[in-house]
Amino acid sequence: MADSFTNDDELQRLRDRLRATAWRQVVVLTGAGISVASGLPTYRGPGGLWTLREAEEVPDAAMAAREPSRVWSLFGPMRKHLRAAAPNAAHLALAEWESRPVPGRTFTLVTQNVDGLHTLAGSRNVVELHGSLLRTRCGNPKCGLPPFEDLTERVQAEPCERCGQPLRPDITLFDEPLPVDAEWAAKKALRECDLFLAVGTSGTVSPASNFVRGAKYAGAWTLLLNLTPMQPRHPDFDVEVLGRAEVLLPFLLGEEA
């Protein structure tokens, strides 16, 4: 059972431990909750996109094959919000933490988000598990057209200039496998992880929901920072911290004044 840290004294002890230990392999997993302060909604939290769409289909592999324009009608308009969004204090705290010169330490930031805000904040070793909504690719896996940067607010699927098949957002939909390179990089980092920090994630979407188990198997100290408690509590998290990421991460990870 995870310990919950909610008051100032407990948070200070947690901060002290994070600073005192010479972590060798840090893995951070982020979900949509870290971007709420940037004006972007969550997916499964209160008021989340999939909560609001309970009566509708969620975008999955079948929708992409059957109605590619339907996928664009859901995700294309979101690009307007991504263009207007800026990294918040939580993104910046993680980027600053990664940038500190710590001999022998490796740092991997694995994100389920498709908003590109970690890279914009300055994080370097970012693994995008679900791709990026700021890119477009061909829906034909045999086409060979590389994904390209695209901020167009498309609402209809357009044909690929190379093969004629419908273009699609470069994101992973429900019932689709993760990008091979991204999944490999995440699992490789977890194999030697000694500190695992999950931020702003519901912990219910596989396979990312199983990453904490891999980190725990490797002997890592495991922390969850989220606005709401995980239900049910995951036995492989040692610590659960409740609060806003943009407030807590600068405090927990920031250098002493």
XYZ file of C-alpha atoms in Angstrom:
257
model
C 0.000 0.000 0.000
C 1.364 3.398 -0.966
C 1.976 6.129 1.589
C 0.085 9.357 0.862
C 1.945 12.640 1.203
C -0.295 15.662 1.544
C 1.009 18.053 4.238
C 4.057 20.323 4.200
C 6.201 18.296 6.617
C 5.647 15.092 4.670
C 6.411 16.831 1.393
C 9.633 18.246 2.811
C 10.764 14.752 3.852
C 9.940 13.473 0.393
C 11.875 16.346 -1.188
C 14.863 15.612 1.054
C 14.940 11.980 -0.006
C 14.705 12.878 -3.685
C 17.674 15.229 -3.256
C 19.790 13.065 -0.947
C 19.943 9.886 -3.010
C 22.318 9.574 -5.967
C 19.779 8.139 -8.395
C 21.439 6.329 -11.301
C 18.516 5.747 -13.676
C 15.515 8.032 -13.431
C 12.358 7.240 -15.391
C 9.462 9.700 -15.413
C 6.079 8.743 -16.871
C 3.652 11.583 -17.584
C -0.008 11.645 -18.538
C -2.536 14.277 -19.500
C -2.791 15.629 -15.948
C 0.576 17.371 -16.249
C -0.750 19.558 -19.073
C -3.966 20.725 -17.402
C -2.286 23.934 -16.187
C -1.354 24.626 -19.808
C -5.055 24.730 -20.673
C -5.337 21.210 -22.094
C -7.983 18.761 -20.825
C -7.342 15.300 -19.446
C -8.845 12.222 -21.043
C -10.252 10.244 -18.119
C -10.205 12.733 -15.238
C -13.081 15.008 -14.197
C -14.360 16.719 -17.327
C -11.973 14.670 -19.470
C -12.439 14.187 -23.194
C -13.454 10.539 -22.988
C -15.684 11.241 -19.978
C -17.562 13.846 -22.017
C -17.780 11.441 -24.946
C -19.162 8.506 -22.961
C -22.101 8.144 -25.335
C -19.869 8.350 -28.416
C -17.213 6.143 -29.887
C -13.687 6.659 -28.709
C -11.136 6.817 -31.516
C -9.695 3.362 -32.111
C -8.069 1.295 -34.823
C -11.440 0.302 -36.279
C -12.503 3.940 -36.621
C -9.245 4.811 -38.384
C -9.831 2.014 -40.904
C -13.559 2.605 -41.326
C -13.903 6.379 -40.988
C -10.540 8.136 -41.278
C -12.258 11.521 -41.542
C -13.999 10.836 -38.222
C -10.570 10.599 -36.566
C -9.649 13.974 -38.040
C -12.937 15.518 -36.901
C -12.021 14.544 -33.320
C -8.341 15.438 -33.314
C -7.857 18.047 -36.030
C -9.533 20.894 -34.078
C -7.366 20.079 -31.041
C -4.325 21.382 -32.904
C -5.581 24.923 -32.373
C -5.349 24.387 -28.607
C -1.890 22.823 -28.861
C -0.588 25.787 -30.842
C -1.821 28.119 -28.119
C -0.523 26.019 -25.204
C 2.787 26.661 -23.457
C 4.730 24.473 -21.031
C 3.739 25.056 -17.420
C 5.846 24.944 -14.261
C 5.621 21.121 -14.095
C 7.075 20.658 -17.590
C 9.794 23.193 -16.834
C 10.686 21.571 -13.499
C 11.245 18.208 -15.184
C 13.346 19.784 -17.939
C 15.476 21.619 -15.388
C 15.897 18.451 -13.310
C 17.098 16.535 -16.365
C 19.523 19.302 -17.311
C 21.492 19.203 -14.042
C 24.927 17.644 -14.519
C 24.840 14.501 -12.363
C 27.759 12.119 -13.127
C 26.612 8.652 -14.146
C 22.906 9.439 -14.135
C 20.583 8.725 -17.034
C 17.164 10.306 -17.366
C 14.271 9.109 -19.521
C 10.973 10.961 -19.781
C 8.230 8.712 -21.112
C 5.016 10.543 -21.961
C 1.562 9.393 -22.945
C 0.818 12.926 -24.116
C 0.666 13.989 -27.755
C 1.014 17.728 -27.113
C 4.787 18.163 -27.522
C 5.053 20.347 -24.409
C 7.903 18.404 -22.798
C 10.139 19.004 -25.807
C 9.055 22.642 -25.931
C 10.007 22.953 -22.244
C 13.531 21.759 -23.011
C 13.398 18.069 -22.077
C 15.812 16.142 -24.289
C 15.361 12.404 -23.796
C 11.604 12.226 -24.437
C 9.874 8.997 -25.452
C 6.461 9.716 -27.010
C 4.505 6.541 -26.338
C 1.411 7.740 -28.179
C 3.091 9.796 -30.887
C 2.434 13.476 -31.507
C -0.656 15.316 -32.680
C 1.706 17.905 -34.156
C 2.657 15.396 -36.869
C 0.780 13.649 -39.682
C 1.573 10.318 -41.323
C 0.202 8.016 -43.974
C -2.314 5.435 -42.798
C -0.700 2.812 -45.001
C 2.110 1.184 -42.962
C 3.817 0.011 -46.168
C 3.893 3.447 -47.773
C 7.221 4.625 -46.399
C 6.294 8.312 -46.200
C 7.944 9.589 -43.002
C 5.754 11.437 -40.476
C 5.898 15.183 -41.017
C 5.236 18.226 -38.868
C 1.706 19.463 -39.498
C -0.346 22.034 -37.579
C -3.236 22.140 -40.073
C -6.613 21.800 -38.351
C -7.822 19.113 -40.702
C -11.354 17.756 -40.370
C -11.258 15.496 -43.427
C -8.815 12.754 -44.359
C -6.700 13.765 -47.339
C -4.843 11.357 -49.647
C -1.154 10.668 -49.207
C 0.842 12.210 -52.046
C 2.916 9.040 -52.323
C 0.387 6.185 -52.232
C -3.054 7.803 -52.214
C -4.172 6.216 -48.940
C -5.721 8.500 -46.278
C -3.411 10.545 -44.090
C -3.910 10.390 -40.326
C -2.581 12.036 -37.172
C 0.714 10.513 -36.022
C -0.803 9.250 -32.777
C -1.612 5.881 -31.263
C -5.340 5.209 -31.075
C -7.106 2.713 -28.836
C -6.482 -0.910 -29.848
C -3.338 0.048 -31.765
C 0.144 -1.115 -30.783
C 2.635 1.414 -29.486
C 5.371 2.588 -31.836
C 8.039 -0.114 -31.686
C 10.927 2.258 -31.052
C 9.089 4.100 -28.272
C 8.039 0.933 -26.459
C 11.560 -0.505 -26.723
C 13.134 2.685 -25.325
C 10.693 2.792 -22.411
C 11.195 -0.838 -21.438
C 14.968 -0.559 -21.781
C 15.008 2.369 -19.345
C 12.778 0.513 -16.887
C 15.113 -2.491 -16.742
C 17.743 -0.480 -14.830
C 15.462 2.034 -13.166
C 16.067 2.966 -9.526
C 13.635 5.908 -9.369
C 10.254 5.850 -11.097
C 8.002 8.903 -10.958
C 4.555 8.903 -12.576
C 2.836 12.279 -12.931
C -0.720 13.117 -13.962
C -1.761 9.698 -15.203
C -4.819 7.624 -14.401
C -2.745 4.450 -14.369
C -5.422 2.576 -16.300
C -4.183 2.616 -19.912
C -2.082 -0.397 -20.881
C 0.792 -0.952 -21.386
C 1.942 2.224 -19.600
C -0.127 1.199 -16.576
C 2.238 -1.757 -16.165
C 5.449 0.272 -16.232
C 5.465 0.717 -12.466
C 5.496 -3.068 -12.107
C 8.585 -3.271 -14.305
C 10.263 -0.491 -12.319
C 9.439 -2.203 -9.027
C 10.830 -5.480 -10.344
C 14.080 -3.650 -11.098
C 14.206 -2.463 -7.478
C 13.125 1.140 -8.040
C 11.549 3.513 -5.543
C 8.192 4.324 -7.116
C 6.121 7.497 -6.743
C 2.788 8.635 -8.137
C 1.932 12.328 -8.239
C -1.651 12.985 -9.273
C -4.536 15.314 -8.569
C -6.853 12.481 -7.535
C -6.125 9.141 -5.807
C -5.672 6.072 -7.956
C -8.685 3.786 -7.669
C -7.921 1.082 -6.831
C -4.537 1.835 -5.316
C -1.688 0.159 -7.173
C 0.410 -2.028 -4.853
C 3.643 -1.288 -6.726
C 3.633 2.444 -5.946
C 5.562 3.161 -2.757
C 4.325 6.730 -2.439
C 1.241 8.586 -3.647
C 1.359 12.390 -3.627
C -1.896 14.262 -4.160
C -1.870 17.743 -5.630
C -1.277 19.872 -8.694
C 1.800 18.926 -10.673
C 2.654 22.536 -11.508
C 2.889 23.296 -7.772
C 4.398 20.104 -6.418
C 7.081 19.326 -9.015
C 8.894 22.688 -8.716
C 8.949 22.206 -4.940
C 10.007 18.547 -4.937
C 12.571 18.795 -7.722
C 13.800 22.374 -7.447
C 17.278 23.219 -6.218
C 17.770 24.877 -2.862
C 17.613 28.665 -2.979
